[in-house]
Each structure stands twice: as C-alpha cells, then as structure tokens.
Coordinates of C-alpha atoms and ligand atoms in Angstrom, one line a residue:
M1 CA 18.9 4.2 1.4
K2 CA 16.8 1.0 2.6
E3 CA 18.4 -2.5 2.9
T4 CA 17.0 -5.0 0.4
I5 CA 15.6 -8.7 1.4
V6 CA 14.8 -11.7 -0.9
S7 CA 13.1 -14.8 -0.4
G8 CA 11.4 -17.4 -2.6
I9 CA 9.1 -20.4 -2.3
R10 CA 9.0 -23.3 -4.6
A11 CA 6.2 -23.9 -6.9
S12 CA 6.1 -27.9 -5.9
G13 CA 2.3 -27.3 -4.1
R14 CA -0.1 -25.5 -2.3
L15 CA 1.4 -24.1 0.9
H16 CA 1.1 -25.5 4.3
I17 CA 1.5 -24.0 7.8
G18 CA 5.3 -24.6 7.9
N19 CA 5.6 -22.5 4.9
Y20 CA 3.4 -19.6 6.2
L21 CA 5.4 -19.3 10.0
G22 CA 8.7 -20.5 8.3
A23 CA 8.6 -17.5 5.7
L24 CA 5.5 -16.0 3.8
K25 CA 4.2 -14.4 7.2
Q26 CA 7.7 -12.9 7.6
F27 CA 7.4 -11.6 4.2
V28 CA 3.7 -10.2 4.8
D29 CA 5.3 -8.4 8.0
L30 CA 8.2 -7.3 6.3
Q31 CA 6.9 -6.0 3.3
N32 CA 4.1 -4.2 5.7
A33 CA 6.8 -2.9 8.2
G34 CA 7.8 -0.7 4.9
D35 CA 11.6 -0.2 5.8
H36 CA 13.1 -2.8 3.3
N37 CA 12.9 -3.3 -0.3
C38 CA 11.0 -6.4 -0.6
Y39 CA 11.7 -9.1 -3.6
F40 CA 9.5 -12.6 -3.2
F41 CA 9.2 -15.1 -5.7
I42 CA 8.0 -18.2 -6.8
A43 CA 11.1 -20.2 -7.3
D44 CA 9.3 -22.7 -10.2
L45 CA 12.8 -23.6 -12.0
H46 CA 13.8 -25.0 -8.2
A47 CA 10.3 -27.0 -8.8
L48 CA 11.8 -29.0 -11.6
T49 CA 14.5 -30.2 -9.3
T50 CA 11.9 -33.2 -8.2
P51 CA 9.4 -35.2 -10.3
F52 CA 6.9 -32.9 -11.7
E53 CA 4.2 -33.2 -14.5
P54 CA 3.6 -30.0 -16.7
K55 CA 0.0 -29.4 -16.0
E56 CA 0.8 -29.8 -12.2
L57 CA 3.8 -27.5 -12.6
S58 CA 1.6 -24.9 -13.5
Q59 CA -1.4 -25.3 -11.8
N60 CA 1.1 -25.1 -8.5
T61 CA 2.5 -21.9 -9.6
L62 CA -1.0 -20.4 -10.0
E63 CA -1.8 -22.1 -6.4
V64 CA 1.3 -20.4 -4.7
A65 CA 1.4 -17.2 -6.4
A66 CA -2.5 -17.2 -5.1
D67 CA -1.0 -18.4 -1.8
Y68 CA 1.5 -15.4 -1.6
L69 CA -1.6 -12.9 -2.4
A70 CA -4.3 -14.2 -0.4
A71 CA -1.7 -13.9 2.7
G72 CA -1.2 -10.3 2.2
I73 CA 1.9 -9.7 -0.4
D74 CA 1.2 -6.3 -2.1
P75 CA 2.3 -6.3 -6.0
D76 CA 2.8 -2.4 -5.0
K77 CA 4.9 -2.4 -1.9
A78 CA 6.9 -5.4 -2.6
T79 CA 8.7 -7.0 -5.9
F80 CA 6.7 -9.9 -6.4
F81 CA 7.6 -12.9 -9.5
L82 CA 8.1 -15.5 -11.1
Q83 CA 11.9 -16.9 -11.2
S84 CA 11.7 -18.6 -14.8
Q85 CA 10.5 -14.9 -16.4
V86 CA 13.6 -13.3 -14.9
M87 CA 16.9 -15.2 -17.3
E88 CA 19.2 -13.5 -15.1
H89 CA 18.3 -15.8 -12.1
V90 CA 20.0 -18.7 -14.6
E91 CA 23.0 -17.1 -15.6
L92 CA 24.5 -16.1 -12.8
G93 CA 23.4 -19.9 -11.6
W94 CA 25.5 -21.0 -14.2
I95 CA 28.4 -19.0 -13.2
F96 CA 28.2 -19.4 -9.4
N97 CA 28.0 -23.4 -10.7
C98 CA 31.7 -23.2 -12.4
L99 CA 33.0 -21.4 -9.2
T100 CA 31.8 -23.7 -6.5
S101 CA 33.1 -27.0 -5.9
L102 CA 31.6 -30.3 -6.3
G103 CA 32.7 -31.1 -2.5
E104 CA 31.1 -28.8 -1.2
L105 CA 27.5 -29.1 -3.3
Q106 CA 27.8 -33.2 -1.8
R107 CA 27.9 -31.8 1.4
M108 CA 24.9 -29.9 1.1
T109 CA 21.9 -32.0 3.9
Q110 CA 19.2 -31.0 1.3
F111 CA 21.0 -32.3 -1.6
K112 CA 21.8 -35.4 0.9
D113 CA 18.4 -35.9 2.2
K114 CA 16.4 -35.3 -1.3
S115 CA 18.5 -38.2 -3.2
K116 CA 17.8 -40.6 -0.6
Q117 CA 14.2 -40.0 -1.2
H118 CA 14.3 -39.8 -5.1
R119 CA 16.9 -42.1 -5.5
E120 CA 16.0 -43.2 -9.2
T121 CA 15.3 -39.4 -10.2
I122 CA 18.6 -37.6 -8.5
N123 CA 19.3 -35.0 -11.5
G124 CA 21.6 -32.5 -11.7
G125 CA 19.7 -29.7 -10.5
L126 CA 18.9 -31.4 -7.3
L127 CA 23.1 -30.9 -7.1
T128 CA 23.3 -27.4 -8.3
Y129 CA 20.0 -26.2 -6.5
P130 CA 22.1 -24.3 -4.3
T131 CA 24.0 -22.2 -6.7
L132 CA 20.7 -21.2 -8.5
M133 CA 19.5 -20.2 -5.2
A134 CA 22.4 -17.8 -4.7
A135 CA 21.7 -16.5 -7.5
D136 CA 18.0 -16.0 -7.0
I137 CA 19.6 -13.8 -3.8
L138 CA 23.1 -12.2 -4.9
L139 CA 21.1 -10.8 -7.9
Y140 CA 19.3 -8.1 -5.7
K141 CA 22.3 -7.8 -3.4
P142 CA 20.1 -8.0 -0.3
T143 CA 21.5 -7.6 3.0
A144 CA 19.0 -10.5 4.8
V145 CA 16.7 -13.8 3.4
P146 CA 14.1 -14.7 5.6
V147 CA 13.8 -18.4 5.4
G148 CA 12.7 -21.4 7.4
D149 CA 15.9 -23.1 9.6
D150 CA 16.0 -26.0 7.0
Q151 CA 17.5 -23.0 4.4
T152 CA 20.1 -22.0 6.4
Q153 CA 22.9 -23.9 5.6
H154 CA 22.1 -22.5 1.8
V155 CA 22.1 -18.9 2.8
E156 CA 25.9 -20.2 4.1
L157 CA 27.2 -21.4 1.1
T158 CA 25.3 -18.1 -0.6
R159 CA 27.6 -15.7 2.0
D160 CA 30.6 -18.3 1.4
L161 CA 30.2 -17.2 -2.5
A162 CA 30.0 -13.8 -2.1
R163 CA 32.7 -13.7 0.1
K164 CA 34.9 -16.0 -2.7
F165 CA 33.6 -13.9 -5.3
N166 CA 34.5 -10.3 -3.5
N167 CA 38.0 -11.6 -2.8
R168 CA 38.6 -13.2 -6.5
F169 CA 37.4 -10.5 -8.5
G170 CA 36.6 -6.9 -6.2
Q171 CA 34.0 -5.9 -4.3
T172 CA 30.4 -6.9 -5.6
F173 CA 27.8 -8.7 -3.5
P174 CA 27.0 -8.2 0.3
E175 CA 27.2 -11.2 2.8
P176 CA 23.4 -11.7 3.3
K177 CA 22.5 -12.9 6.4
T178 CA 19.4 -15.2 7.3
F179 CA 16.7 -13.7 8.6
L180 CA 15.1 -15.6 11.4
R181 CA 13.2 -14.0 14.4
K182 CA 13.4 -17.3 15.9
P183 CA 14.7 -20.6 14.6
L184 CA 11.4 -22.0 13.2
R185 CA 10.8 -25.7 11.6
I186 CA 7.2 -27.2 11.6
M187 CA 6.9 -30.6 11.8
S188 CA 4.5 -33.2 9.8
L189 CA 1.3 -34.1 11.9
S190 CA 1.7 -37.8 11.1
D191 CA 5.5 -38.1 11.7
P192 CA 6.9 -35.8 13.9
M193 CA 10.2 -36.4 13.2
K194 CA 10.4 -35.1 9.5
K195 CA 9.7 -31.3 8.7
M196 CA 6.3 -30.9 7.4
S197 CA 6.3 -30.6 3.4
K198 CA 4.6 -30.1 0.4
T199 CA 2.7 -33.4 -1.1
G200 CA 5.3 -33.3 -4.0
D201 CA 8.1 -33.6 -1.4
D202 CA 7.2 -36.7 0.3
P203 CA 5.9 -39.0 -1.8
S204 CA 5.9 -41.4 0.9
A205 CA 3.5 -39.7 2.7
P206 CA -0.1 -40.4 2.1
L207 CA -1.7 -37.2 0.4
G208 CA -0.8 -34.4 2.3
A209 CA -1.8 -36.2 5.6
G210 CA 0.8 -34.5 7.9
A211 CA 0.6 -31.0 6.2
L212 CA -2.0 -28.4 7.0
M213 CA -2.6 -26.9 3.5
L214 CA -3.2 -22.7 4.2
D215 CA -6.6 -23.2 2.5
D216 CA -7.3 -26.6 3.9
P217 CA -11.4 -26.0 4.9
P218 CA -12.1 -26.3 8.7
E219 CA -13.3 -29.9 8.5
E220 CA -10.1 -31.4 6.7
I221 CA -7.9 -29.0 9.4
L222 CA -9.8 -31.0 12.2
R223 CA -9.7 -34.5 10.8
K224 CA -5.7 -34.0 10.1
L225 CA -5.5 -33.0 13.6
K226 CA -7.4 -35.4 15.0
K227 CA -4.5 -38.0 13.3
A228 CA -1.8 -36.0 14.5
L229 CA 0.7 -38.4 16.5
T230 CA 1.1 -37.8 20.3
A231 CA 2.0 -39.9 22.9
T232 CA 0.1 -40.7 25.8
D233 CA 2.0 -41.4 29.1
A234 CA 5.1 -38.9 29.0
K235 CA 5.2 -35.8 31.5
E236 CA 8.3 -34.8 28.9
K237 CA 6.4 -33.5 25.4
S238 CA 6.9 -36.2 22.7
P239 CA 8.1 -34.6 19.5
G240 CA 4.5 -34.5 18.3
V241 CA 3.2 -32.9 21.3
A242 CA 5.8 -30.2 21.3
N243 CA 4.5 -29.6 17.6
L244 CA 1.3 -29.0 18.5
F245 CA 2.2 -26.6 21.1
L246 CA 4.4 -24.9 19.1
L247 CA 1.2 -24.1 17.0
L248 CA -0.7 -23.3 20.0
D249 CA 1.6 -20.3 20.4
H250 CA 1.5 -19.0 17.3
F251 CA -2.7 -19.5 16.8
G252 CA -3.8 -20.0 20.1
T253 CA -5.2 -17.1 22.7
K254 CA -3.0 -16.7 25.8
D255 CA -5.5 -18.4 27.9
Q256 CA -5.3 -21.1 25.9
I257 CA -1.6 -21.3 25.7
K258 CA -1.8 -21.0 29.6
Q259 CA -4.8 -23.5 30.4
F260 CA -3.0 -26.5 28.1
S261 CA 0.2 -26.0 29.0
E262 CA -0.7 -26.3 32.9
Q263 CA -2.6 -29.1 32.2
Q264 CA 0.3 -30.7 30.3
K265 CA 2.5 -30.3 33.4
K266 CA -0.3 -31.5 35.5
N267 CA -0.1 -34.6 33.3
T268 CA -4.2 -33.8 33.1
I269 CA -4.1 -32.5 29.5
K270 CA -6.9 -34.4 26.7
Y271 CA -4.8 -34.3 23.8
S272 CA -8.1 -34.4 22.1
E273 CA -9.3 -30.8 23.8
L274 CA -5.9 -29.6 22.4
K275 CA -6.5 -30.9 19.0
E276 CA -10.1 -29.4 18.7
T277 CA -8.8 -26.2 20.0
L278 CA -6.1 -25.8 17.7
A279 CA -8.3 -27.0 14.8
H280 CA -10.6 -24.4 15.4
Q281 CA -8.5 -21.6 15.9
I282 CA -6.4 -22.6 12.7
A283 CA -9.6 -22.6 10.5
D284 CA -10.6 -19.3 12.3
H285 CA -7.6 -17.5 11.3
F286 CA -7.3 -18.8 7.5
G287 CA -11.0 -17.9 7.1
K288 CA -10.5 -14.8 5.4
F289 CA -7.0 -15.9 3.8
R290 CA -9.7 -19.4 2.2
T291 CA -12.3 -16.8 0.4
K292 CA -9.3 -14.4 -1.0
K293 CA -8.0 -17.0 -2.6
T294 CA -11.1 -18.4 -4.2
Q295 CA -11.4 -15.6 -5.6
L296 CA -8.1 -15.0 -6.9
L297 CA -8.1 -18.0 -8.4
N298 CA -11.2 -17.5 -10.4
N299 CA -8.9 -15.0 -12.7
P300 CA -5.5 -16.6 -13.2
T301 CA -5.2 -14.4 -16.1
Q302 CA -4.9 -11.5 -13.3
I303 CA -2.8 -13.4 -11.4
K304 CA -0.3 -14.0 -14.5
N305 CA -0.4 -10.0 -15.3
T306 CA 0.6 -9.6 -11.8
L307 CA 4.0 -11.6 -12.4
V308 CA 4.7 -10.4 -15.5
T309 CA 4.6 -6.8 -14.0
G310 CA 6.8 -7.8 -10.9
A311 CA 9.0 -9.5 -13.4
A312 CA 10.2 -6.7 -15.5
K313 CA 10.8 -5.0 -12.4
A314 CA 13.1 -7.5 -10.9
Q315 CA 15.0 -7.9 -14.2
K316 CA 15.8 -4.0 -14.2
I317 CA 18.2 -4.5 -11.1
A318 CA 19.0 -8.6 -11.9
S319 CA 20.6 -7.2 -15.5
Q320 CA 22.5 -4.5 -13.8
T321 CA 24.2 -7.1 -11.2
L322 CA 24.5 -9.6 -14.1
S323 CA 26.4 -7.4 -16.5
E324 CA 28.5 -5.9 -13.3
V325 CA 29.5 -9.5 -13.1
K326 CA 29.8 -10.9 -16.7
Q327 CA 32.3 -7.6 -16.7
K328 CA 34.3 -8.6 -13.4
I329 CA 34.6 -12.0 -14.5
G330 CA 36.1 -10.8 -18.0
L331 CA 33.2 -12.2 -20.4
L332 CA 33.9 -10.0 -23.7
R333 CA 30.9 -7.3 -24.1
S334 CA 29.4 -6.2 -27.3
P335 CA 31.2 -3.0 -28.4
Ligands
TYM401 P1 10.3 -24.1 -0.2 O1 9.5 -23.8 -1.1 O2 10.6 -25.8 0.3 O3 10.2 -23.7 1.2 C1 9.5 -22.3 1.0 C2 9.9 -21.6 2.8 O4 8.8 -22.5 3.8 C3 10.1 -22.5 4.8 N1 9.4 -23.7 5.5 C4 9.5 -24.4 6.6 N2 9.6 -23.3 7.4 C5 9.2 -24.2 8.5 N3 8.8 -25.2 9.0 C6 8.6 -26.0 8.0 N4 8.3 -27.5 7.6 C7 9.1 -25.9 6.5 N5 8.9 -25.9 5.2 C8 9.4 -25.4 4.5 C9 11.7 -23.1 4.3 O5 12.5 -22.8 5.1 C10 11.3 -21.7 3.2 O6 11.6 -20.4 4.0 N6 15.1 -23.3 -1.1 C11 13.9 -22.8 -0.9 C12 13.4 -21.9 -2.0 C13 14.4 -20.7 -2.7 C14 14.5 -19.5 -2.1 C15 15.6 -19.3 -2.9 C16 14.8 -18.9 -0.5 C17 15.0 -21.0 -3.7 N7 15.5 -19.8 -4.2 C18 16.1 -17.7 -2.5 C19 15.3 -17.9 -0.7 C20 16.2 -17.4 -1.6 C21 12.9 -23.6 -0.4 O7 12.9 -24.3 1.0 O8 11.6 -23.5 -0.7

C-alpha cells in the first residue's frame, strides 16, 4: 500500500520562491513520482491568525490555488482542497487543543516571532496554530510532511501529539516525519537575516521588496534582484550573497554555477552580473507558469469547483479518522 504525505500552504498572499523551493516544487515532484497518496491543501483558516481583509483573503485563496495548479499540481493525481471546506480539521484541532499544554504552545518559535511582529493583534489562533496544523496532518495518517525547514518544529509537535494520543487512547496515528531533501530556507532579498516571506506576513517590509513572487514579470524580477543586499569586500559569502548562490544552485546552469563560484573565490565576481544572470534564469524558469496562472485566474469558477471536488475526496478520509478519535476519547455517539 502507498504511504501518505500531507502538506499545506497558507492563503496569506501570492507564493514566492521560498514557498516554491521549500514546498511546492517538492509537492509536484512527489505527486509525479506516483509512489505516495498526496494530500495538498490551502490553509485558509491559518491565514486568519494574522491581520486580514475579507476581500483580500478570498483573492489570496484563488491566487494560491492558481499557484498550485500552474506549478503542476494535478487534482487527478493528488487530493487538492481548501482547509475550511473540510470541517473535520477544526474539530480535531479542538480535541488536540485540549490535549496540549499551554507551555508547549507558548514555546513555539513561530508563536514567539509572530506575536512580536503583530503585537497589537496577538490572537488565540496564533497560539493554537500548531494544534490545527497537527489536525491537518494527522487526519490523513501520513508518514511524512513535506515542508520548508521553518516548519520542522510544528511537525515535531505533531509527532509528539500523535505519540501522546496513541499512548493514552490506543494506537491511532503514525508519527509523521518532516520530509526534507535538504534543509532549505530562502532568505529575504532586502533583509537576508530574515526568511523570505509573503507580503501579508511581514507588514514592515515595503510591498514584497524582499520576496520574488512566482508570477512576477521579468522586469520586476530584475528590479528586485538588482536591489538585493550583498556585501562587497569579503571573500567570505555574506548572508545576502549566500542566498543569491542558493538561488543560482536551483536556477542556474552548471556552467553559470561554476563560473560565479570561481569568480567568488578569486574575488573577481561582479554581483551585478550574478544578479542579471539570476534574473534571466528565474524569469525564464517561470515563463510557462505565468501564462498558465493568468489563464487559470480568468476562470475562478473552475478553480472553486476543483477545490470543492477535492474537499469531498479529503472528507471521506478525514471523517473516518475523526469518528475513530471521537470513539476512542469517549465522546458519546448516536446509537
Ligand atoms: P506557509 O504558507 O507559511 O509556507 C508554506 C511552505 O513554504 C515553506 N516556506 C519556505 N521555504 C523555504 N524558504 C522560505 N523562505 C520559506 N517560506 C515558507 C514553508 O516551510 C512551508 O512548507 N504552517 C504552514 C502551513 C500549514 C501546513 C499544515 C503545512 C498549515 N497546516 C499542515 C504542512 C502540514 C506554513 O508555514 O505555511
């Protein structure tokens, strides 16, 4: 029997190259390899944990759906759905809230960081983000969760919860691992000490200055890369330069990687050339993606229908797991 994998992306803005390399590209590769049951979803409920506007939220959800589909997620090969359309996520999330200590939730790095960023608007959802995420995952009983390395702590909490649940109520969940080929974190172009993040996540950043969006037109990619922070004197790679080399590793040709690495060692590198090469390679890589995404967004009804069909498929499995959980923890069920 095939093993299951589950992952999600928040509906908090158009996707950037960090989301792509850390998550979406892996989803597409895993789906196409065909040896896993794949569940991929848009975490729109998680998008409510940081400030949002209703109109933007629905537009962002469509954008993220189009990003998934344009990147190659195929609803015939993977179960692709919207979190808020499978209510079992919230129900299991509540049960997990009641099985998790406040201390554990308060210790999560993401909670600490985000509650600093959104000081005036810290809400309960930000604290219980990881228990909803654990529910998202465990409902489908997966063995692995493909995510970027900033999410490993959340997957660890999920594993701990699964183990605790099994010990107390009997074997129910597998203990899923983070599925990471290589720990990967793409940094912001404008502030390379911070991870690249969606506009909605970092209100201090001027409109997406540090993030290359997957559908940015070529001139925008070049403009952002030209402004990317590098240090000029050191032979050592500064965090900004290391980040550009990381991008070159993924989007450059072998010759380009070799050429710029040698120049870097000899200290003859011109960062303007590196940036132009990168801009060209990235713009080229996402050429077909941009066309496909525009076509998809021209027909939002079709996107919505795809999501509804996916939710019905997901719900079949999710409802089985939830009834098993309810029975095991002693919630009374109808005769
Ligand atoms: P989100 O939307 O913040 O991120 C989606 C995915 O992109 C990865 N990622 C990055 N990878 C590399 N470099 C970056 N700069 C970068 N920024 C983001 C994230 O690691 C993630 O894999 N909590 C999840 C959403 C979620 C989820 C789940 C994931 C909700 N429920 C259940 C897996 C399973 C998140 O961080 O989304």
